[in-house]
Each structure stands twice: as structure tokens, then as C-alpha cells.
XYZ file of C-alpha atoms in Angstrom:
609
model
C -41.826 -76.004 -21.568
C -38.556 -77.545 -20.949
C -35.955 -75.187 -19.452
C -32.334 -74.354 -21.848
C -29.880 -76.711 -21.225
C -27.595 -74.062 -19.303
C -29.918 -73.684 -16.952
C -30.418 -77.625 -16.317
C -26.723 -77.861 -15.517
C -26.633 -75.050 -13.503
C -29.231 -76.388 -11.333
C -28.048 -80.027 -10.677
C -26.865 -80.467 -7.447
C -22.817 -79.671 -7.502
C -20.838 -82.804 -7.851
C -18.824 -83.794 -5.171
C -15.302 -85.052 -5.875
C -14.595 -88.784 -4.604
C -12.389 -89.277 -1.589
C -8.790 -89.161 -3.081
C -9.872 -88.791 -6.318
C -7.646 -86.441 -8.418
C -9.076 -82.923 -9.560
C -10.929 -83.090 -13.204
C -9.392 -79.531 -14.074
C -5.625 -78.555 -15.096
C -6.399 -74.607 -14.556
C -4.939 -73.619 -11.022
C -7.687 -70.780 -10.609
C -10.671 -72.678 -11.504
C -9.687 -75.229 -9.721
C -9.586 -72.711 -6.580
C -12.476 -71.419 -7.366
C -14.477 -74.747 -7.759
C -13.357 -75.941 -4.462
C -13.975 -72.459 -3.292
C -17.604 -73.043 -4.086
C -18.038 -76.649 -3.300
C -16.779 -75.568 0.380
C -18.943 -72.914 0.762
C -22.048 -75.110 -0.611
C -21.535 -77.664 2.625
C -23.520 -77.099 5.953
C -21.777 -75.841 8.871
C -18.692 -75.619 6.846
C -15.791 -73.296 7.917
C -15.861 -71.391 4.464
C -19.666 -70.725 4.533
C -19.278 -69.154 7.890
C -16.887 -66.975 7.030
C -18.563 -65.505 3.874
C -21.539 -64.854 5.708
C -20.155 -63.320 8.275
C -17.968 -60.052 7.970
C -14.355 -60.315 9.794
C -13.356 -59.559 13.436
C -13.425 -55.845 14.020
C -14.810 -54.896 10.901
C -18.447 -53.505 10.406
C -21.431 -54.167 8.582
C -22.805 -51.841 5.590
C -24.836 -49.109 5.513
C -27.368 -51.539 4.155
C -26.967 -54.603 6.284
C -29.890 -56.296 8.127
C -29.231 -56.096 12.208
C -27.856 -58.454 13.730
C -31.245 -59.523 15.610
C -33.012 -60.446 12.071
C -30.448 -62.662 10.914
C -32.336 -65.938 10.108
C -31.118 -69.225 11.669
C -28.115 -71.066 11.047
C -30.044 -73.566 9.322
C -31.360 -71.519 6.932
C -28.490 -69.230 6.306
C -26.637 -73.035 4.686
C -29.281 -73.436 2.730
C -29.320 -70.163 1.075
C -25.806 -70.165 0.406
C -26.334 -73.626 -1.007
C -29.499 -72.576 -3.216
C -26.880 -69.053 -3.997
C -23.965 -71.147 -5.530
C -25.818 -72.531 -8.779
C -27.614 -68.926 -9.086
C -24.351 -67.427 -8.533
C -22.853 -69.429 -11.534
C -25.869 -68.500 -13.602
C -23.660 -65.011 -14.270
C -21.236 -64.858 -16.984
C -17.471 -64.668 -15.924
C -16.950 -60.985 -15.788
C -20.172 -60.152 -13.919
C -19.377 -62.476 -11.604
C -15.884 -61.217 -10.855
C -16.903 -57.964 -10.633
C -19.268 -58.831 -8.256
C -16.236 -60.406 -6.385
C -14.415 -57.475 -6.527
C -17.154 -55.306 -5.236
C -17.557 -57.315 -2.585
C -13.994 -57.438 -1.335
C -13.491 -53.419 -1.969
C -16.391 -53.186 0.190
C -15.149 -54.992 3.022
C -11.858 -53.252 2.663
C -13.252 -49.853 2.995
C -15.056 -50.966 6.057
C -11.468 -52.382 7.534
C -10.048 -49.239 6.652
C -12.749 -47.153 8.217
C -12.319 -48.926 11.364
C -8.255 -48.813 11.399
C -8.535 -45.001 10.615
C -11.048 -44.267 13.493
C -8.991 -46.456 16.060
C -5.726 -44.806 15.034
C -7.490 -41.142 15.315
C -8.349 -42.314 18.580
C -4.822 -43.491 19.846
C -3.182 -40.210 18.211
C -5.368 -37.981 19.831
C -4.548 -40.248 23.154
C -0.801 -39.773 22.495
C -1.188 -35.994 21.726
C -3.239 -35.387 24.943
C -0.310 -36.874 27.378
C 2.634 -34.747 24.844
C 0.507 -31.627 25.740
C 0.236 -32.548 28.928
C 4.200 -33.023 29.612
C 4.843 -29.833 27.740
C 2.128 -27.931 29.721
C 3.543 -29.337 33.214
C 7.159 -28.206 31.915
C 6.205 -24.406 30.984
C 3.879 -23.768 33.693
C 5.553 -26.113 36.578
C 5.471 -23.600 39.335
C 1.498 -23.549 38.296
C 1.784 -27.351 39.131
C 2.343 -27.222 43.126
C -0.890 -25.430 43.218
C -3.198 -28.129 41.677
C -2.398 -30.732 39.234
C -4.272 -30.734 36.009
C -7.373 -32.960 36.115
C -9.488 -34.326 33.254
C -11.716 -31.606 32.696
C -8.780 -29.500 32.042
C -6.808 -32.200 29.320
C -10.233 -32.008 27.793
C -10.478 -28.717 27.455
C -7.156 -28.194 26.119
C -7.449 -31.011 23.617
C -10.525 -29.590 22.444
C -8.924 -26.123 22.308
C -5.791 -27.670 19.725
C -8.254 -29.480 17.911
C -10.346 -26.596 17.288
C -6.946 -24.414 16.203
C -6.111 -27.369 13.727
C -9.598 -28.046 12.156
C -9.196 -24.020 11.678
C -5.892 -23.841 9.934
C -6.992 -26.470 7.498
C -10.628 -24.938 6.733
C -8.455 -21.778 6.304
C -5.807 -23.825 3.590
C -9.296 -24.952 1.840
C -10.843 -21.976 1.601
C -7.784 -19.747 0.943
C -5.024 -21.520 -0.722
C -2.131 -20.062 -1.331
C -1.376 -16.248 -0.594
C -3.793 -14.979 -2.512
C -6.622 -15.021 -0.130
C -7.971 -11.416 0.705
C -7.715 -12.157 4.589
C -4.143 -13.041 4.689
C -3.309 -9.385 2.871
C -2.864 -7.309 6.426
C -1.954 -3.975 4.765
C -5.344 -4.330 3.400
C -6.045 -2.863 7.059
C -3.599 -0.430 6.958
C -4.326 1.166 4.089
C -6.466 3.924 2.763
C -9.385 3.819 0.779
C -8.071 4.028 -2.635
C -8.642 6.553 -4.980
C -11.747 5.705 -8.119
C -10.452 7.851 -10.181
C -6.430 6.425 -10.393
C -4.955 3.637 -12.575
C -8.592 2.803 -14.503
C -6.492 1.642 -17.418
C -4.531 0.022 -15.391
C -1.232 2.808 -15.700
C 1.167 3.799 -13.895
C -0.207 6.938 -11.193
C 2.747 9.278 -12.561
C 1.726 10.707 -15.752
C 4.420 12.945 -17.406
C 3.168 14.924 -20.210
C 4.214 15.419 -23.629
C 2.617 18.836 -24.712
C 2.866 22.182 -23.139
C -0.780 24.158 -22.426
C -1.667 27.188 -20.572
C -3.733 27.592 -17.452
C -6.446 29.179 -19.609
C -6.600 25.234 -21.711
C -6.228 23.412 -18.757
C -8.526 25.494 -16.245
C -12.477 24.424 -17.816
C -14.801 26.457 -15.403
C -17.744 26.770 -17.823
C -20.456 29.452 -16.236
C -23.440 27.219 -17.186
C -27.199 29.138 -16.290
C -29.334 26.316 -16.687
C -32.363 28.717 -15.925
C -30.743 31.382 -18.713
C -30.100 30.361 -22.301
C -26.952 28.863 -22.951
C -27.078 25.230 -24.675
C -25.141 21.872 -24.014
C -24.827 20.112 -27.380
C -23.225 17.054 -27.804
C -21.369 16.093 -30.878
C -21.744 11.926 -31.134
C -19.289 10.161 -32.395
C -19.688 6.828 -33.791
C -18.719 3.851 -31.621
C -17.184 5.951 -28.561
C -19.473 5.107 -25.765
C -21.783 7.944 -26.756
C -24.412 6.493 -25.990
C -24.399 5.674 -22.870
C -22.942 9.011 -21.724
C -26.249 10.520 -23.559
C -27.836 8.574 -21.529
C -26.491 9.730 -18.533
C -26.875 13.472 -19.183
C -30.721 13.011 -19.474
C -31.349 10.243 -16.657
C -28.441 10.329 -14.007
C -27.681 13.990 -13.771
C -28.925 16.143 -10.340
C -31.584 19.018 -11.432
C -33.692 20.912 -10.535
C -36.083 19.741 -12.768
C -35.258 16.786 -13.908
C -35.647 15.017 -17.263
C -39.017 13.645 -17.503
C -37.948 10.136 -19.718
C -41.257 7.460 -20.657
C -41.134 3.656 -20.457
C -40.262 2.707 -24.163
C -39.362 6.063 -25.691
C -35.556 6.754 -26.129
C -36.397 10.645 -26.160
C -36.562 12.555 -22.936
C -38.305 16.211 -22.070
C -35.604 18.335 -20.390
C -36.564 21.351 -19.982
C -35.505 24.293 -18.096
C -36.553 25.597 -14.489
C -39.640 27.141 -15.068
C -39.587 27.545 -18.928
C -40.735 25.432 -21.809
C -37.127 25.154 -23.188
C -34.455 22.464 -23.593
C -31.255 23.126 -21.754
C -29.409 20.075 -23.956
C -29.090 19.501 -27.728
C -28.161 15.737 -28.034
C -29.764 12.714 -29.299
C -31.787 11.496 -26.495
C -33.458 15.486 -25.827
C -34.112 16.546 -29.274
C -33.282 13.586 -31.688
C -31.266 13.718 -34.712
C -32.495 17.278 -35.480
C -29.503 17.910 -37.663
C -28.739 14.249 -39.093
C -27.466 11.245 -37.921
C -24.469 12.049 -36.344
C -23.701 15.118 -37.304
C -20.311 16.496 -37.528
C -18.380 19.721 -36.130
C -19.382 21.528 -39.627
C -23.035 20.513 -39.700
C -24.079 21.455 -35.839
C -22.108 24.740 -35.872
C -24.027 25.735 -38.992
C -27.729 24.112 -38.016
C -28.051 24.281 -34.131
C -28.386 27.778 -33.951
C -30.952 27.513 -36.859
C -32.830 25.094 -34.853
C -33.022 26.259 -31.818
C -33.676 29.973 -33.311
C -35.434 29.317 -36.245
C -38.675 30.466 -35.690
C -37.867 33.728 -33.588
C -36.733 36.735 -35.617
C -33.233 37.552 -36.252
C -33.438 40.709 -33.305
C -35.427 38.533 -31.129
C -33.022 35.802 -30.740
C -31.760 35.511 -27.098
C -27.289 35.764 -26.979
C -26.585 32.490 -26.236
C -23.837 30.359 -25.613
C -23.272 26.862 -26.657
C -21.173 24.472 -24.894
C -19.869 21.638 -27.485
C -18.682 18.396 -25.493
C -17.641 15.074 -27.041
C -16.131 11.531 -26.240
C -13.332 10.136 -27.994
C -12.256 6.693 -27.894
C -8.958 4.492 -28.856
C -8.555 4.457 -32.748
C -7.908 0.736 -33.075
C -10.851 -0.382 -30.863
C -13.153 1.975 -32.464
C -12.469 0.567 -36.186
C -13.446 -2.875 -34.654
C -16.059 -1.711 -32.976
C -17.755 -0.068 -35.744
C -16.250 -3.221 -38.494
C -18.536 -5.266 -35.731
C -21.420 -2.938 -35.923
C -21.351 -2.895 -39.746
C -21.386 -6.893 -39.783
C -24.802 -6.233 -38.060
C -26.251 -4.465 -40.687
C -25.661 -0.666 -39.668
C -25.242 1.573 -42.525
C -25.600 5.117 -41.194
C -27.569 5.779 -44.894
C -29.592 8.711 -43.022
C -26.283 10.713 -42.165
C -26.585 14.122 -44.583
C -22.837 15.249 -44.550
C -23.830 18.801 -45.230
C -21.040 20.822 -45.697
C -21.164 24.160 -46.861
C -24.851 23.910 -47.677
C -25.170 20.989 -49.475
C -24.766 17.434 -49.369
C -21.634 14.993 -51.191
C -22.625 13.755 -54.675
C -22.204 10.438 -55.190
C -18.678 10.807 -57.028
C -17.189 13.275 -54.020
C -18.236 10.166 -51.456
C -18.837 6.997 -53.217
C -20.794 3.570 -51.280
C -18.009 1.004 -50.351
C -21.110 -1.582 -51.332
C -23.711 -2.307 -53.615
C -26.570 -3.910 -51.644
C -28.650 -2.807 -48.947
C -26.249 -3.016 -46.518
C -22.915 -4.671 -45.607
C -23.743 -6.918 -43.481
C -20.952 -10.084 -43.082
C -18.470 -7.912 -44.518
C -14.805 -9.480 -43.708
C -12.384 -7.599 -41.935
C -10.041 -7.345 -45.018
C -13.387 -6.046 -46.927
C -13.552 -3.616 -44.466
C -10.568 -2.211 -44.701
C -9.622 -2.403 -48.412
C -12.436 -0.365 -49.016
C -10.200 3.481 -49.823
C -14.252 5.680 -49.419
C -14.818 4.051 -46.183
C -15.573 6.833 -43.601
C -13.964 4.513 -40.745
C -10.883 5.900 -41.474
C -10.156 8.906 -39.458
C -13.352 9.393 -38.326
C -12.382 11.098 -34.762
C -10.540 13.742 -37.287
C -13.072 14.228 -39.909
C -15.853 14.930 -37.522
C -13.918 17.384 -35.472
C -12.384 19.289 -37.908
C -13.773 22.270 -40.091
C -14.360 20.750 -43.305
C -15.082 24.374 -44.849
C -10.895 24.988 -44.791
C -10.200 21.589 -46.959
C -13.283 22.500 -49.932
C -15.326 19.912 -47.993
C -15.317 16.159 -49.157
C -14.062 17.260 -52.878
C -10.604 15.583 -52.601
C -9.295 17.949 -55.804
C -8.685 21.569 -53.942
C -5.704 20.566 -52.249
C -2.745 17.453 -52.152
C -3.781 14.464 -49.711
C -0.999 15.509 -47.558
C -1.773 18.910 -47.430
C -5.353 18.476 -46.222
C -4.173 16.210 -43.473
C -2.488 18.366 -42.219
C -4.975 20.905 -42.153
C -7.801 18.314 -40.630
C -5.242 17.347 -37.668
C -4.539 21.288 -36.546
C -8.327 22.040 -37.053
C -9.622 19.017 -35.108
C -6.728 19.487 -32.297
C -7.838 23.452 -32.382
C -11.993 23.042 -31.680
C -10.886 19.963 -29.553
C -8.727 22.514 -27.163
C -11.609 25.171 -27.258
C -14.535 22.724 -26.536
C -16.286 22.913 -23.337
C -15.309 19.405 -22.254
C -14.098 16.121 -23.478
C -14.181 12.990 -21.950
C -12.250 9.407 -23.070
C -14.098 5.883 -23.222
C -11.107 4.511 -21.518
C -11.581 6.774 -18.238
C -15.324 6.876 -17.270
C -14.763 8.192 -13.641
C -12.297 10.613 -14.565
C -14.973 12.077 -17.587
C -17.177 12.282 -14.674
C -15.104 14.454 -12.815
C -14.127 17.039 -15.530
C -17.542 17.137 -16.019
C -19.055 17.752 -12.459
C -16.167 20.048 -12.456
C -16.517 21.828 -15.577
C -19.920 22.104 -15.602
C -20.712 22.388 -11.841
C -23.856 19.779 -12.140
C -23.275 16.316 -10.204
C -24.491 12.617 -11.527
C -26.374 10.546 -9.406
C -24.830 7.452 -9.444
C -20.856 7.176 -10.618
C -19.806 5.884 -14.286
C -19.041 1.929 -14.272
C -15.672 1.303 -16.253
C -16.360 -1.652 -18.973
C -13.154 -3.522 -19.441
C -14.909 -6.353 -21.910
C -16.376 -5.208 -25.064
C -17.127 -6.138 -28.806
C -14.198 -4.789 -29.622
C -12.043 -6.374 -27.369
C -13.713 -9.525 -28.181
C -11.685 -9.533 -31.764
C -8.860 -11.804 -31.823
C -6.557 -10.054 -34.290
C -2.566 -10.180 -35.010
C 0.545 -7.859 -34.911
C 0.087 -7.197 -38.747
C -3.750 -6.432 -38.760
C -2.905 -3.747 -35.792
C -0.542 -2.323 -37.434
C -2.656 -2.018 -41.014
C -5.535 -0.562 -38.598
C -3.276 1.723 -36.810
C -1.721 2.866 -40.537
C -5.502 3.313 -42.044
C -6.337 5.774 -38.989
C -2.849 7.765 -38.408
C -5.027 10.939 -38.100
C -7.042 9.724 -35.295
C -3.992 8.048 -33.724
C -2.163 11.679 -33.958
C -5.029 13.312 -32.446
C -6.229 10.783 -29.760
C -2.323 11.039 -28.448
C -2.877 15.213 -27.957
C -6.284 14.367 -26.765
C -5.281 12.201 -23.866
C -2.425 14.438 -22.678
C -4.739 17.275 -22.635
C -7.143 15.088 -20.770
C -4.809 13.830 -18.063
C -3.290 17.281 -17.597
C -6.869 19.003 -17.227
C -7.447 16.133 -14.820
C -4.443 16.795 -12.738
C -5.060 20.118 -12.766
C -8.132 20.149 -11.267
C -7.212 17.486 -8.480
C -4.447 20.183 -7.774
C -6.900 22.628 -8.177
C -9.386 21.189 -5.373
C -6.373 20.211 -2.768
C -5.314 23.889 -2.758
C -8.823 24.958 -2.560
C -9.306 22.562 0.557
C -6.050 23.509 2.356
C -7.056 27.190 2.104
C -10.617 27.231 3.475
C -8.579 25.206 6.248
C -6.213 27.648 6.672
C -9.062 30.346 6.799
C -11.014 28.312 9.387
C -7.880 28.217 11.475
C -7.556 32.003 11.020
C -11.063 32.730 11.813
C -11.101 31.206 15.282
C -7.999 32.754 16.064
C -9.508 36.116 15.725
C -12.346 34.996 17.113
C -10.310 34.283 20.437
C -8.631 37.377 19.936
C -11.598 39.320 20.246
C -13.159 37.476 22.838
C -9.466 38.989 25.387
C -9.569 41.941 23.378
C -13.260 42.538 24.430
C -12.295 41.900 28.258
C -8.982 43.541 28.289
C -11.283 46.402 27.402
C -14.128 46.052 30.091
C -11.176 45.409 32.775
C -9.227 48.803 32.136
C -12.974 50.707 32.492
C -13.435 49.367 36.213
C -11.868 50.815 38.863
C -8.314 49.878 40.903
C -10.367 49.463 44.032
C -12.703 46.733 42.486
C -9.962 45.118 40.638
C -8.196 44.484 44.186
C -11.335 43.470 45.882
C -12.185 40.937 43.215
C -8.588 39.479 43.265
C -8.379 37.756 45.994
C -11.586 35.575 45.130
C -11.109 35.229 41.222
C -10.676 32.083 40.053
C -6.567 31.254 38.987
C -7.776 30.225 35.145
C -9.542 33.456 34.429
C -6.156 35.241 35.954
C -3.888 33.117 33.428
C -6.599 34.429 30.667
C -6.168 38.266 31.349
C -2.635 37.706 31.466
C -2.255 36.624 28.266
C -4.642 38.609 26.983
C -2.718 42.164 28.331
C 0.440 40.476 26.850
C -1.601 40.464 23.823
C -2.618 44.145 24.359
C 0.531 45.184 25.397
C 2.118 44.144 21.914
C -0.233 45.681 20.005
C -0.705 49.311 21.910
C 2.156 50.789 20.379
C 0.437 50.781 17.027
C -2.953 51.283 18.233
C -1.511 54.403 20.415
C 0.331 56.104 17.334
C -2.640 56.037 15.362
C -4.976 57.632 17.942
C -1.874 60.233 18.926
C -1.860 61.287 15.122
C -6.165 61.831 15.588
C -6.042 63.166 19.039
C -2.640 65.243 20.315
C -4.531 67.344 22.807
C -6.011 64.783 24.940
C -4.149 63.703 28.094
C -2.090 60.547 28.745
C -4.728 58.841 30.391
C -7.838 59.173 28.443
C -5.407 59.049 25.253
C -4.504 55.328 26.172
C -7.724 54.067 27.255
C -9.389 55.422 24.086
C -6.558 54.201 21.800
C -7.335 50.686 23.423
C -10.576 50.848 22.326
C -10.763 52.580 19.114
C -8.194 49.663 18.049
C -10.321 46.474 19.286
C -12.936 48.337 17.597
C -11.139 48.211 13.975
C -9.774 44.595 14.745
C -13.920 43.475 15.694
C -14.746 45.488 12.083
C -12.103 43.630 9.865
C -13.111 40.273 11.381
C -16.747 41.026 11.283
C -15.613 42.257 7.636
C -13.864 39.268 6.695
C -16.746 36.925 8.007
């Protein structure tokens, strides 16, 4: 088979030009190139050597052969003469990219070379600067020895080192942001968990005025008695992960006994067969999904009590706690959860013994659920229970003729929602916020005297905050919920104040168990001179003098101060024994004075310990 025609000019032997003869192109740069290739094609030519060989002070490749296998000079022309027609085999643009990879590459090896030369000629230059400068500053060190080689190396090596760490330092730290440039980080103390977790200002000034009695929450909880912890859940408030922590993060004596794959734990109390907590993950939903204020003060007792007779129930005391949560992020929230698919269908909304009918609380949908439902859905909807939820759960819906919107005017039965749901808010056990997990701890180690395990983790990044919404949707959202704005406002106030309180509360506590440790050792070293002022006056004068002279200087300085002590105190001590004993002589009367009062000073500190 006959090769292409291409291919059967490319491999005829180039044609060389005759002597004199003009050039049979008019294009300048393949004319170059022709001649280029023509000269590198002859033996022993000047051209050929120098494109087989790399220039003067510039190094081979990676990649390149050593210098010991290079074939023979013969060889080496004939390859570049069998190259040239296989070279021209390539179309135009290979081939000058192939050119151009070829010079970059021997430029990067030129530059190599010049940077590693010039690196070595700076750090030359540098070495005698250093060593001027050092011979300047230190001369009178110079008559002793001048500096040899070992010690320019070691000092070269030693300002090397200091620069390769400042710019490791730059790369790792840019800027002044880096954590290791911040030197008051050393300085200062360990902050405090339970400031700025909303990122606030520290200085809270409150708005509303309360008493000691609202602000002081000491709750007298007998976990081994019968008093009850029952949490009311609100929807969407981070309820359930403080359930969760009541029943598997909470120190007990007996703890809750929680199974792999059951959201239901046992806790019982020490020693009985008797839950101490009435929430969702101890005894379920026993009065309906999320029952309200009305429906657990009316059922819980009748659950907990309903099969012992009426003069056989036990006096208890239950100890309602909630968490309450921003208005505006709780609407999304639960908007989000209702685009899921959650309907809440099994909530009863019992209210003064029976349920809503359907025209007292009417279904803002007509399906199974509402899943999808649009934001402007959501919120057009005038039954949806979204609105003011925080209120309608915490109030007493008994006072406003339940959910029959007839006994009273709209504004009217705000009102009377707000005051209720502010009133069993202030008289609850505790309350804690979604925005301020460590301080809910506290008030609640506090309040309750019962410490968690491991401490509540703040979640800044939620579904909620997730939803990308405008000035004009807040303010709709904020409009639709006005109750729960109202009443979150008095609840945080409340809730910073009781916090504040208590931190007050526990420094003053702290400073005066100080103050009594400081006062108990300084009776105790009272007594201790007391006690030998006492056994000194009972020995004689001769002993005294005979033991002087050998006593040891400290225990001198200690009696004195301890009859200086005496001295100040015997005209007291002496007017109560005179009033007790008038008959007695001067002597005895003053010894036995002495000792009747160290007596009563040993019984009040014995007393007070």
C-alpha cells in the first residue's frame, strides 16, 4: 500500500538551496524557520549542537538522560536529521507549541539557576553586613578573639532561622487576626458562659419593677416526697430538647432508666414506684398533644390521682416550668414544620370539659395535611393557632368563655389573655428562653437545686433562621403575633432580672461564708492565748521566773499579746463575775473571772461552729 502523498513529501530528503541562489519564499518567518531547519539537519553543524545541548550554566530536566548515556556524536546528527521531517509531520500549532514548551522549559531552568546563585551571593553579602555590625556593637568583645567561621555560621543560621519564622508566621496568621498575636488573651480571665449568649451588651437595665418574692425562685423540691415537675410544651421552643435533658442529663439519685429506640423514659423516685416528672418523654402525651395551661391544671392531678380515693390522695405540689422562644422565629419555625406535613390533629383543646366544635375552631385546610403551604398561605389563614400561641397556651382560657369568640369584644379578650398569661408566667416554678440555654440552666440548677451533667450547647443556626424574609414580611409576622411579642418582652425582663438576681445572690453568699471563715480562725486563735493566758496565771511566780530565763523569745512575744488581749477584755469579764460573786476576795475574784469568761468565749465559738 502506497503511503498519502503528505507523508511522501515529508520524507524526501530536505532540499538544499543552490550556492547563491535566492530564497523560494517571500514570508520572513518561514523563511527563518526553513533555514532554521535546514541548519540544524547538517552534521556537525553549529545549530544542531546547540539544540542538543542545553546552554552554559543552565541544567538539564528532571527527565534528562545523564550525561554518561548520551549516544555518540555521530548518531546524535543523524537523529536530528531523521527528527526534522518527523518534526514537520505536526500541524502548525502543535508544532509551535511544542516550541514554546521547549523554550519555557529552558527558561525556568535559567531562572532556577540565576535565583539559586543570587540566594547564594545575598546570603554572602548579608553574612559580612552582620559581621561589620556585630564587630561595631560588641568591639571591646573584639580584642579578646576575633570572630571565626564557626561563629558567622552560626549567626547566619540564627537570622535565617528568625526570617524563615516571621514569614511561616505571615502565612499562617495573616493579618491581626491570628489568635497568637492577641496578648491580652494571656492576661485575661476566663470568661464568663453564661454572659453575652445573644451576643448583648453585659449591662442589662430593666424595664419592669418585681419584688424579691418574683425574682427569688428557691423551689423546696423532695424528689423522694410527692411533689411533681410538669412541663407545659410549647410548640417550636426548643422543648424538646430540654425534655430531653430533664430525663437523660440531670444528676439523681436514681436516674432515668431510658431504652435504645424508645423516646419514653422510667423515672421514678428513690425507692418508690412513682414518677417524679410529668412531661412528654416520662409519661407521654397523657393529657393531649401539647396540652395547654387550662388542660394540665384540670387533668394532671386526675392522672396522677385518679385511681386513689379522694381522702387517700397524697398533698402534693406541682411545679409548672416552660420555655418560651422569640415570636418571629417561632412562626417560621412552626410555618417550616407545617411544610413538612405536621398537623398537630391529635391536640384535644379541652377547655372547660369539652373539646372546640368545628365552628368555635375551624381547619385552615381541607386535605390531610398542609404540607407545601406558602408563607402568605400561612399567614392569611385568620383560625390559624400560630398566632399567639405563647399567649393562648399560658393563659386561663376559662376567664375569656374558652375558644367561643362571642362572650366578649376581640380587644377585650386580649387583654384579658396577656394579664392571665403574664400572671401564671410570674407564679410558675421556672422559665427558661431558647435564646439563653446556659442561663436556663442556671435558674434551673438554682431553682430547683438538681445539677445537669453536661452544660446546654447554644444553637445559633436553625430552620428558622434559615428563612430569608424582608422588612415587610417581619413586620406582618410581628403584627399577626402582638400578644406573644407583648408577653415575650415581660418574659425576658423577668428572666434577666431573676438571673441577675441570683448571680448577686451567690456572690453575697460566697463573700459571707468568707467572711465567716475569716471569723472562725480568729476565734480559733483567740482561744488557743485565751486557753494559755489561763494555764499561766494558775502556776506559780517562782516557776514563772525559773522558766524565764530559758523560754524561747517567740513564745514570750505570744503571751504578750495574748495578756494584752486579756487585759482588754477583764474589765467586762470582772464586772460580770463581781455582780455573781461580791464576797469573794480580790484575788480568787480575778482569777475566776478570767476563767469563767474564756469559758463563755470557748461555748459561743464551740456554739457557733
Amino acid at each position: 500500500m502506497a503511503p498519502p502523498a503528505f507523508a511522501t513529501r515529508a520524507l524526501r530528503p530536505p532540499l538544499q538551496p543552490e550556492q547563491g541562489a535566492p530564497a523560494c519564499t517571500t514570508c520572513p518567518r518561514r523563511h527563518s524557520r526553513v533555514e532554521a531547519e535546514l541548519a540544524a539537519s547538517r552534521p556537525g553543524s553549529v545549530a544542531a549542537s546547540v539544540r542538543a545541548s542545553p546552554p552554559r550554566g543552565v541544567s538539564l530536566g528532571f527527565n534528562s538522560p545523564p550525561l554518561q548515556n548520551k549516544p555518540p556524536k555521530a548518531f546524535s546528527s543523524l537523529a536530528g536529521a531523521l527528527r526534522a521531517p518527523l518534526f514537520a509531520l505536526l500541524p502548525r500549532g502543535r508544532r509551535r507549541r511544542m516550541h514554546d514548551l521547549r523554550r519555557r522549559w529552558d527558561l525556568g531552568s535559567l531562572c532556577r539557576a540565576l535565583l539559586t546563585r543570587g540566594l547564594a551571593a545575598v546570603g554572602h553579602s548579608l553574612k559580612h553586613v552582620l559581621s561589620a555590625i556585630f564587630s561595631k556593637i560588641f568591639g571591646p568583645l573584639a580584642s579578646v578573639g576575633n570572630m571565626d567561621e564557626k561563629s558567622n555560621k552560626l549567626l547566619l543560621a540564627l537570622v535565617m532561622l528568625f526570617l524563615f519564622a516571621v514569614i511561616v508566621l505571615q502565612y499562617v496568621c495573616p493579618g491581626t487576626e491570628c489568635q497568637l498575636l492577641r496578648l491580652q488573651a494571656f492576661s485575661s480571665p476566663v470568661p464568663d458562659p453564661y454572659r453575652s449568649e445573644d451576643e448583648s451588651s453585659a449591662r442589662f437595665v430593666p424595664r419592669y419593677n418585681f419584688s424579691r418574692s418574683d425574682l427569688l425562685r428557691k423551689v423546696d423540691f423532695d424528689i423522694k416526697g410527692d411533689d411533681l415537675i410538669v412541663f407545659l410544651h410549647i410548640q417550636k421552643t426548643g422543648g424538646t430538647t430540654f425534655g430531653r435533658h430533664l430525663v437523660r442529663n440531670i444528676q439523681l439519685e436514681q436516674p432515668c432508666e431510658c431504652r435504645v429506640g424508645q423516646k419514653k423514659c422510667t423515672c421514678h423516685r428513690p425507692g418508690k414506684r412513682e414518677t417524679w416528672l410529668f412531661s412528654r418523654f416520662s409519661t407521654g402525651w397523657s393529657c393531649g398533644l401539647h396540652a395547654d395551661w387550662t388542660e394540665l391544671t384540670s387533668c394532671v392531678p386526675a392522672v396522677v390521682d385518679g385511681k386513689r380515693d379522694a381522702r387517700l390522695r397524697p398533698s402534693r405540689n406541682f411545679h409548672y416550668i416552660t420555655i418560651l422562644r422569640d415570636p418571629v422565629s417561632r412562626y417560621l419555625s412552626e410555618w417550616r414544620h407545617v411544610q413538612r406535613g405536621a398537623t398537630w390533629k391529635a391536640s384535644l383543646h379541652v377547655c372547660d370539659g369539652r373539646p372546640p366544635t368545628s365552628e368555635e375552631l375551624p381547619s385552615c385546610y381541607t386535605g390531610d395535611d398542609w404540607s407545601g403551604c406558602p408563607l402568605k398561605e400561612f399567614m392569611d389563614c385568620p383560625y390559624n393557632l400560630a398566632n399567639n400561641r405563647q399567649v393562648r397556651m399560658l393563659s386561663d382560657l376559662t376567664l375569656v368563655g374558652c375558644y367561643n369568640l362571642s362572650v366578649m369584644p376581640e380587644k377585650q379578650r386580649n387583654k384579658v389573655l396577656l394579664e392571665s398569661a403574664k400572671s401564671n408566667l410570674k407564679h410558675m416554678a421556672f422559665f427558661g428562653l431558647t435564646e439563653f440555654q446556659r442561663k436556663t440552666q442556671y435558674l434551673f440548677e438554682k431553682t430547683f437545686n438538681m445539677n445537669f451533667i453536661s452544660p446546654f450547647t447554644q444553637y445559633n443556626t436553625t430552620r428558622a433562621s434559615s428563612v430569608e424574609i424582608n422588612e415587610e414580611i417581619q413586620k406582618r409576622i410581628e403584627g399577626l403575633n402582638f400578644l406573644d411579642m407583648e408577653l415575650y418582652s415581660y418574659a425576658k425582663d423577668l428572666f434577666l432580672q431573676r438571673y441577675q438576681f441570683m448571680r448577686q445572690k451567690e456572690h453575697q453568699d460566697a463573700r459571707r461564708k468568707r467572711q465567716e471563715q475569716r471569723k472562725f480562725l480568729k476565734g480559733r486563735f483567740l482561744q488557743t492565748h485565751f486557753l494559755s493566758q489561763s494555764q499561766g496565771q494558775n502556776q506559780s511566780p517562782g516557776q514563772n521566773l525559773s522558766q524565764s530565763p530559758n523560754s524561747n523569745p517567740n513564745q514570750n512575744l505570744t503571751q504578750n499579746v495574748s495578756q494584752n488581749l486579756t487585759q482588754s477584755s477583764k474589765p467586762n469579764l470582772i464586772q460580770k463575775e463581781n455582780r455573781g460573786s461580791q464576797k469573794q476576795g480580790s484575788g480568787q475574784e480575778q482569777s475566776d473571772s478570767t476563767s469563767n469568761g474564756t469559758n463563755d468565749y470557748i461555748g459561743s465559738v464551740e456554739t457557733w461552729r
